[in-house]
PDB file of C-alpha atoms in Angstrom:
ATOM      1  CA  MET A 152      10.050 -72.311  54.973  1.00  0.00           C
ATOM      2  CA  CYS A 153       8.035 -69.140  55.682  1.00  0.00           C
ATOM      3  CA  GLU A 154       4.241 -69.597  55.692  1.00  0.00           C
ATOM      4  CA  ILE A 155       1.791 -66.756  55.049  1.00  0.00           C
ATOM      5  CA  TYR A 156      -1.276 -66.354  57.262  1.00  0.00           C
ATOM      6  CA  GLY A 157      -4.135 -63.892  57.605  1.00  0.00           C
ATOM      7  CA  TYR A 158      -6.371 -63.001  60.516  1.00  0.00           C
ATOM      8  CA  VAL A 159      -9.882 -61.611  59.981  1.00  0.00           C
ATOM      9  CA  ARG A 160     -12.262 -60.449  62.705  1.00  0.00           C
ATOM     10  CA  VAL A 161     -15.743 -58.985  62.636  1.00  0.00           C
ATOM     11  CA  SER A 162     -17.563 -57.989  65.806  1.00  0.00           C
ATOM     12  CA  SER A 163     -20.717 -60.076  65.323  1.00  0.00           C
ATOM     13  CA  ARG A 164     -22.141 -62.927  63.262  1.00  0.00           C
ATOM     14  CA  ASP A 165     -24.257 -60.636  61.088  1.00  0.00           C
ATOM     15  CA  GLN A 166     -21.300 -58.477  60.022  1.00  0.00           C
ATOM     16  CA  ASN A 167     -19.625 -59.187  56.701  1.00  0.00           C
ATOM     17  CA  GLU A 168     -15.939 -60.091  56.418  1.00  0.00           C
ATOM     18  CA  ASP A 169     -15.772 -59.728  52.600  1.00  0.00           C
ATOM     19  CA  ARG A 170     -13.693 -56.528  52.627  1.00  0.00           C
ATOM     20  CA  GLN A 171     -11.041 -58.116  54.810  1.00  0.00           C
ATOM     21  CA  MET A 172     -11.087 -61.345  52.784  1.00  0.00           C
ATOM     22  CA  ILE A 173     -10.518 -59.430  49.524  1.00  0.00           C
ATOM     23  CA  ALA A 174      -7.518 -57.694  51.128  1.00  0.00           C
ATOM     24  CA  MET A 175      -6.105 -61.055  52.291  1.00  0.00           C
ATOM     25  CA  ARG A 176      -6.438 -62.612  48.839  1.00  0.00           C
ATOM     26  CA  SER A 177      -4.824 -59.585  47.187  1.00  0.00           C
ATOM     27  CA  CYS A 178      -1.803 -60.111  49.472  1.00  0.00           C
ATOM     28  CA  GLY A 179      -1.523 -63.746  48.397  1.00  0.00           C
ATOM     29  CA  VAL A 180      -2.683 -65.315  51.659  1.00  0.00           C
ATOM     30  CA  PRO A 181      -3.794 -68.922  50.964  1.00  0.00           C
ATOM     31  CA  GLU A 182      -7.490 -69.470  51.718  1.00  0.00           C
ATOM     32  CA  HIS A 183      -6.752 -72.316  54.166  1.00  0.00           C
ATOM     33  CA  HIS A 184      -4.403 -70.013  56.119  1.00  0.00           C
ATOM     34  CA  ILE A 185      -7.048 -67.337  56.795  1.00  0.00           C
ATOM     35  CA  TYR A 186      -8.464 -67.534  60.326  1.00  0.00           C
ATOM     36  CA  ILE A 187     -11.803 -65.803  60.974  1.00  0.00           C
ATOM     37  CA  ASP A 188     -13.403 -64.865  64.305  1.00  0.00           C
ATOM     38  CA  LYS A 189     -16.883 -63.388  64.569  1.00  0.00           C
ATOM     39  CA  GLN A 190     -16.812 -61.790  67.985  1.00  0.00           C
ATOM     40  CA  SER A 191     -15.783 -58.714  69.928  1.00  0.00           C
ATOM     41  CA  GLY A 192     -12.160 -57.578  70.042  1.00  0.00           C
ATOM     42  CA  LYS A 193     -12.318 -56.700  73.743  1.00  0.00           C
ATOM     43  CA  ASP A 194      -9.934 -59.562  74.585  1.00  0.00           C
ATOM     44  CA  PHE A 195      -7.970 -62.374  72.914  1.00  0.00           C
ATOM     45  CA  ASN A 196     -10.085 -65.268  74.127  1.00  0.00           C
ATOM     46  CA  ARG A 197     -11.178 -66.102  70.551  1.00  0.00           C
ATOM     47  CA  PRO A 198     -11.105 -69.680  69.174  1.00  0.00           C
ATOM     48  CA  GLN A 199      -9.730 -68.941  65.703  1.00  0.00           C
ATOM     49  CA  TYR A 200      -7.126 -66.491  66.973  1.00  0.00           C
ATOM     50  CA  ARG A 201      -5.895 -69.104  69.459  1.00  0.00           C
ATOM     51  CA  ALA A 202      -5.792 -71.735  66.705  1.00  0.00           C
ATOM     52  CA  LEU A 203      -3.790 -69.341  64.511  1.00  0.00           C
ATOM     53  CA  VAL A 204      -1.226 -68.629  67.234  1.00  0.00           C
ATOM     54  CA  ARG A 205      -0.727 -72.370  67.719  1.00  0.00           C
ATOM     55  CA  GLU A 206       0.133 -72.699  64.005  1.00  0.00           C
ATOM     56  CA  LEU A 207       2.563 -69.778  63.777  1.00  0.00           C
ATOM     57  CA  LYS A 208       6.294 -70.471  63.869  1.00  0.00           C
ATOM     58  CA  GLU A 209       9.443 -68.393  63.567  1.00  0.00           C
ATOM     59  CA  GLY A 210       9.797 -66.670  60.192  1.00  0.00           C
ATOM     60  CA  ASP A 211       6.077 -66.844  59.292  1.00  0.00           C
ATOM     61  CA  LEU A 212       4.212 -63.769  58.024  1.00  0.00           C
ATOM     62  CA  LEU A 213       0.835 -62.600  59.359  1.00  0.00           C
ATOM     63  CA  TYR A 214      -1.448 -60.130  57.554  1.00  0.00           C
ATOM     64  CA  LEU A 215      -4.069 -57.969  59.296  1.00  0.00           C
ATOM     65  CA  LYS A 216      -6.371 -55.543  57.478  1.00  0.00           C
ATOM     66  CA  SER A 217      -6.117 -52.994  60.306  1.00  0.00           C
ATOM     67  CA  ILE A 218      -4.832 -52.941  63.883  1.00  0.00           C
ATOM     68  CA  ASP A 219      -8.340 -52.933  65.383  1.00  0.00           C
ATOM     69  CA  ARG A 220      -8.964 -56.335  63.739  1.00  0.00           C
ATOM     70  CA  LEU A 221      -6.299 -57.704  66.081  1.00  0.00           C
ATOM     71  CA  GLY A 222      -8.110 -56.243  69.094  1.00  0.00           C
ATOM     72  CA  ARG A 223      -9.458 -53.169  70.840  1.00  0.00           C
ATOM     73  CA  ASN A 224      -7.761 -53.360  74.230  1.00  0.00           C
ATOM     74  CA  TYR A 225      -4.684 -51.105  74.207  1.00  0.00           C
ATOM     75  CA  GLU A 226      -2.519 -53.036  76.660  1.00  0.00           C
ATOM     76  CA  GLU A 227      -3.437 -56.439  75.241  1.00  0.00           C
ATOM     77  CA  ILE A 228      -2.735 -55.380  71.638  1.00  0.00           C
ATOM     78  CA  ILE A 229       0.776 -54.239  72.627  1.00  0.00           C
ATOM     79  CA  GLU A 230       1.307 -57.437  74.634  1.00  0.00           C
ATOM     80  CA  GLN A 231       0.136 -59.680  71.766  1.00  0.00           C
ATOM     81  CA  TRP A 232       2.218 -57.772  69.215  1.00  0.00           C
ATOM     82  CA  GLN A 233       5.327 -58.264  71.364  1.00  0.00           C
ATOM     83  CA  TYR A 234       4.511 -61.944  71.852  1.00  0.00           C
ATOM     84  CA  LEU A 235       4.011 -62.556  68.119  1.00  0.00           C
ATOM     85  CA  THR A 236       7.040 -60.602  66.904  1.00  0.00           C
ATOM     86  CA  LYS A 237       9.544 -61.155  69.719  1.00  0.00           C
ATOM     87  CA  THR A 238       8.619 -64.490  71.336  1.00  0.00           C
ATOM     88  CA  LEU A 239       7.334 -66.344  68.259  1.00  0.00           C
ATOM     89  CA  GLY A 240       9.582 -64.420  65.870  1.00  0.00           C
ATOM     90  CA  ILE A 241       7.020 -63.816  63.118  1.00  0.00           C
ATOM     91  CA  ASP A 242       6.551 -60.736  60.930  1.00  0.00           C
ATOM     92  CA  ILE A 243       3.295 -58.774  60.844  1.00  0.00           C
ATOM     93  CA  VAL A 244       1.918 -56.569  58.069  1.00  0.00           C
ATOM     94  CA  VAL A 245      -1.003 -54.226  58.804  1.00  0.00           C
ATOM     95  CA  ILE A 246      -2.394 -53.601  55.318  1.00  0.00           C
ATOM     96  CA  ASP A 247      -4.081 -50.263  56.077  1.00  0.00           C
ATOM     97  CA  MET A 248      -0.968 -48.887  57.816  1.00  0.00           C
ATOM     98  CA  PRO A 249       2.233 -49.478  55.784  1.00  0.00           C
ATOM     99  CA  LEU A 250       4.404 -48.198  58.675  1.00  0.00           C
ATOM    100  CA  LEU A 251       3.318 -51.299  60.608  1.00  0.00           C
ATOM    101  CA  ASP A 252       5.256 -53.799  58.509  1.00  0.00           C
ATOM    102  CA  THR A 253       7.877 -55.538  60.641  1.00  0.00           C
ATOM    103  CA  ARG A 254       9.735 -56.772  57.559  1.00  0.00           C
ATOM    104  CA  ARG A 255      10.947 -53.211  57.015  1.00  0.00           C
ATOM    105  CA  GLY A 256      13.103 -51.083  59.222  1.00  0.00           C
ATOM    106  CA  LYS A 257      14.651 -53.785  61.358  1.00  0.00           C
ATOM    107  CA  ASP A 258      17.167 -51.225  62.609  1.00  0.00           C
ATOM    108  CA  VAL A 259      16.708 -49.237  65.832  1.00  0.00           C
ATOM    109  CA  LEU A 260      15.019 -46.246  64.128  1.00  0.00           C
ATOM    110  CA  GLY A 261      12.603 -48.446  62.166  1.00  0.00           C
ATOM    111  CA  THR A 262      11.640 -50.413  65.273  1.00  0.00           C
ATOM    112  CA  PHE A 263      11.220 -47.185  67.266  1.00  0.00           C
ATOM    113  CA  LEU A 264       8.927 -45.663  64.622  1.00  0.00           C
ATOM    114  CA  SER A 265       6.777 -48.778  64.272  1.00  0.00           C
ATOM    115  CA  ASP A 266       6.477 -49.025  68.077  1.00  0.00           C
ATOM    116  CA  ILE A 267       5.221 -45.415  68.256  1.00  0.00           C
ATOM    117  CA  VAL A 268       2.707 -45.982  65.438  1.00  0.00           C
ATOM    118  CA  LEU A 269       1.527 -49.219  67.087  1.00  0.00           C
ATOM    119  CA  GLN A 270       0.989 -47.503  70.427  1.00  0.00           C
ATOM    120  CA  VAL A 271      -0.954 -44.618  68.865  1.00  0.00           C
ATOM    121  CA  LEU A 272      -3.169 -46.934  66.801  1.00  0.00           C
ATOM    122  CA  SER A 273      -3.742 -49.329  69.713  1.00  0.00           C
ATOM    123  CA  PHE A 274      -4.801 -46.410  71.897  1.00  0.00           C
ATOM    124  CA  ALA A 275      -7.142 -45.191  69.142  1.00  0.00           C
ATOM    125  CA  ALA A 276      -8.677 -48.687  68.815  1.00  0.00           C
ATOM    126  CA  GLU A 277      -9.396 -48.908  72.554  1.00  0.00           C
ATOM    127  CA  ASN A 278     -10.668 -45.328  72.638  1.00  0.00           C
ATOM    128  CA  GLU A 279     -13.110 -46.137  69.836  1.00  0.00           C
ATOM    129  CA  ARG A 280     -14.324 -49.202  71.764  1.00  0.00           C
ATOM    130  CA  GLU A 281     -14.985 -47.010  74.814  1.00  0.00           C
ATOM    131  CA  ASN A 282     -16.811 -44.481  72.628  1.00  0.00           C
ATOM    132  CA  ILE A 283     -18.988 -47.238  71.170  1.00  0.00           C
ATOM    133  CA  ARG A 284     -19.888 -48.464  74.667  1.00  0.00           C
ATOM    134  CA  GLN A 285     -20.707 -44.933  75.808  1.00  0.00           C
ATOM    135  CA  ARG A 286     -22.880 -44.287  72.726  1.00  0.00           C
ATOM    136  CA  GLN A 287     -24.721 -47.582  73.325  1.00  0.00           C
ATOM    137  CA  ALA A 288     -25.349 -46.710  76.990  1.00  0.00           C
ATOM    138  CA  GLU A 289     -26.576 -43.214  76.060  1.00  0.00           C
ATOM    139  CA  GLY A 290     -28.823 -44.686  73.343  1.00  0.00           C
ATOM    140  CA  ILE A 291     -30.368 -47.185  75.764  1.00  0.00           C
ATOM    141  CA  ALA A 292     -30.924 -44.471  78.395  1.00  0.00           C
ATOM    142  CA  ALA A 293     -32.583 -42.187  75.809  1.00  0.00           C
ATOM    143  CA  ALA A 294     -34.788 -45.049  74.581  1.00  0.00           C
ATOM    144  CA  ARG A 295     -35.891 -45.852  78.150  1.00  0.00           C
ATOM    145  CA  GLN A 296     -36.828 -42.188  78.674  1.00  0.00           C
ATOM    146  CA  ARG A 297     -39.018 -42.443  75.556  1.00  0.00           C
ATOM    147  CA  GLY A 298     -40.720 -45.472  77.092  1.00  0.00           C
ATOM    148  CA  VAL A 299     -39.005 -48.168  75.013  1.00  0.00           C
ATOM    149  CA  ARG A 300     -38.964 -51.453  76.926  1.00  0.00           C
ATOM    150  CA  PHE A 301     -36.096 -53.925  76.646  1.00  0.00           C
ATOM    151  CA  GLY A 302     -36.117 -57.681  77.137  1.00  0.00           C
ATOM    152  CA  ARG A 303     -38.682 -60.257  76.135  1.00  0.00           C
ATOM    153  CA  PRO A 304     -42.177 -58.870  75.508  1.00  0.00           C
ATOM    154  CA  GLU A 305     -44.780 -59.837  78.094  1.00  0.00           C
ATOM    155  CA  ALA A 306     -46.980 -62.743  77.027  1.00  0.00           C
ATOM    156  CA  ASP A 307     -50.682 -61.914  76.575  1.00  0.00           C
ATOM    157  CA  LEU A 308     -52.642 -62.846  79.674  1.00  0.00           C
ATOM    158  CA  PRO A 309     -55.611 -65.210  79.362  1.00  0.00           C
ATOM    159  CA  GLU A 310     -59.075 -63.726  78.978  1.00  0.00           C
ATOM    160  CA  GLY A 311     -60.674 -63.126  82.369  1.00  0.00           C
ATOM    161  CA  PHE A 312     -57.328 -62.907  84.197  1.00  0.00           C
ATOM    162  CA  GLU A 313     -58.093 -59.587  85.914  1.00  0.00           C
ATOM    163  CA  GLU A 314     -61.472 -60.767  87.218  1.00  0.00           C
ATOM    164  CA  MET A 315     -59.958 -64.045  88.456  1.00  0.00           C
ATOM    165  CA  CYS A 316     -57.160 -62.062  90.136  1.00  0.00           C
ATOM    166  CA  ARG A 317     -59.711 -59.886  91.963  1.00  0.00           C
ATOM    167  CA  LYS A 318     -61.573 -62.979  93.171  1.00  0.00           C
ATOM    168  CA  TRP A 319     -58.319 -64.453  94.444  1.00  0.00           C
ATOM    169  CA  LYS A 320     -57.486 -61.210  96.291  1.00  0.00           C
ATOM    170  CA  ARG A 321     -60.969 -61.293  97.912  1.00  0.00           C
ATOM    171  CA  ASN A 322     -60.310 -64.938  98.970  1.00  0.00           C
ATOM    172  CA  GLU A 323     -63.208 -66.128  96.817  1.00  0.00           C
ATOM    173  CA  ILE A 324     -60.973 -68.620  95.001  1.00  0.00           C
ATOM    174  CA  ARG A 325     -57.690 -70.385  95.711  1.00  0.00           C
ATOM    175  CA  ALA A 326     -54.647 -69.508  93.576  1.00  0.00           C
ATOM    176  CA  GLY A 327     -54.305 -73.091  92.294  1.00  0.00           C
ATOM    177  CA  GLU A 328     -57.910 -73.156  91.102  1.00  0.00           C
ATOM    178  CA  ALA A 329     -57.573 -69.721  89.485  1.00  0.00           C
ATOM    179  CA  ALA A 330     -54.432 -70.829  87.658  1.00  0.00           C
ATOM    180  CA  ARG A 331     -56.149 -74.057  86.499  1.00  0.00           C
ATOM    181  CA  ARG A 332     -59.179 -72.201  85.132  1.00  0.00           C
ATOM    182  CA  LEU A 333     -56.954 -69.741  83.295  1.00  0.00           C
ATOM    183  CA  GLY A 334     -54.687 -72.460  81.901  1.00  0.00           C
ATOM    184  CA  MET A 335     -51.617 -71.003  83.614  1.00  0.00           C
ATOM    185  CA  SER A 336     -48.940 -72.481  85.837  1.00  0.00           C
ATOM    186  CA  LEU A 337     -49.238 -71.567  89.508  1.00  0.00           C
ATOM    187  CA  ASN A 338     -45.915 -69.689  89.423  1.00  0.00           C
ATOM    188  CA  SER A 339     -47.011 -67.711  86.379  1.00  0.00           C
ATOM    189  CA  PHE A 340     -50.327 -66.856  88.038  1.00  0.00           C
ATOM    190  CA  TYR A 341     -48.582 -65.619  91.206  1.00  0.00           C
ATOM    191  CA  TYR A 342     -46.072 -63.582  89.165  1.00  0.00           C
ATOM    192  CA  HIS A 343     -48.718 -61.802  87.059  1.00  0.00           C
ATOM    193  CA  ALA A 344     -51.110 -61.449  89.986  1.00  0.00           C
ATOM    194  CA  ARG A 345     -48.448 -59.597  91.967  1.00  0.00           C
ATOM    195  CA  LYS A 346     -47.776 -57.282  89.015  1.00  0.00           C
ATOM    196  CA  PHE A 347     -51.523 -56.690  88.597  1.00  0.00           C
ATOM    197  CA  SER A 348     -51.816 -55.869  92.317  1.00  0.00           C
ATOM    198  CA  GLU A 349     -49.001 -53.322  92.070  1.00  0.00           C
ATOM    199  CA  LYS A 350     -50.729 -51.557  89.174  1.00  0.00           C
ATOM    200  CA  SER A 351     -54.218 -51.510  90.695  1.00  0.00           C
TER     201      SER A 351
END
């Protein structure tokens, strides 16, 4: 007997999958057959996707909201599509693209048309991923030029650190004693003392 499944993917944990879930329910996909991943579509190493593939058997039907929910790597999307439809023998429906419904057009022309549409959409999905990466890189570069600093903010140094650092540089106090008086670890004192020396 044919089972109906749905696959939902959002790129990060703070993104909302509601729109995709509504689409799945409207297609009659049972709640317990909807698999959700909250991670990038750059590859197929996703726990829920892998669990879904293990469940699928010949004759089953899989719903996707759009082709980029399956993934964003052109070659891997094509490879997975072939694996799902040819090797496992399931049907796939891409809700946002009615031409990508393997239940229709099982003849040569129908298969040819759906293959063309799949290739175009897969290319577009990967192209968009590359554009996103480029925009992120450009945004980070522009922010750095404006003086924005990335990473963890520097911890505030203890009061009197600069004076203690100068004494240490003049060999008036040992590093271990300076660190003890400041309430710092020796490694932390050395690290910040070096940075202070570079600035001064």
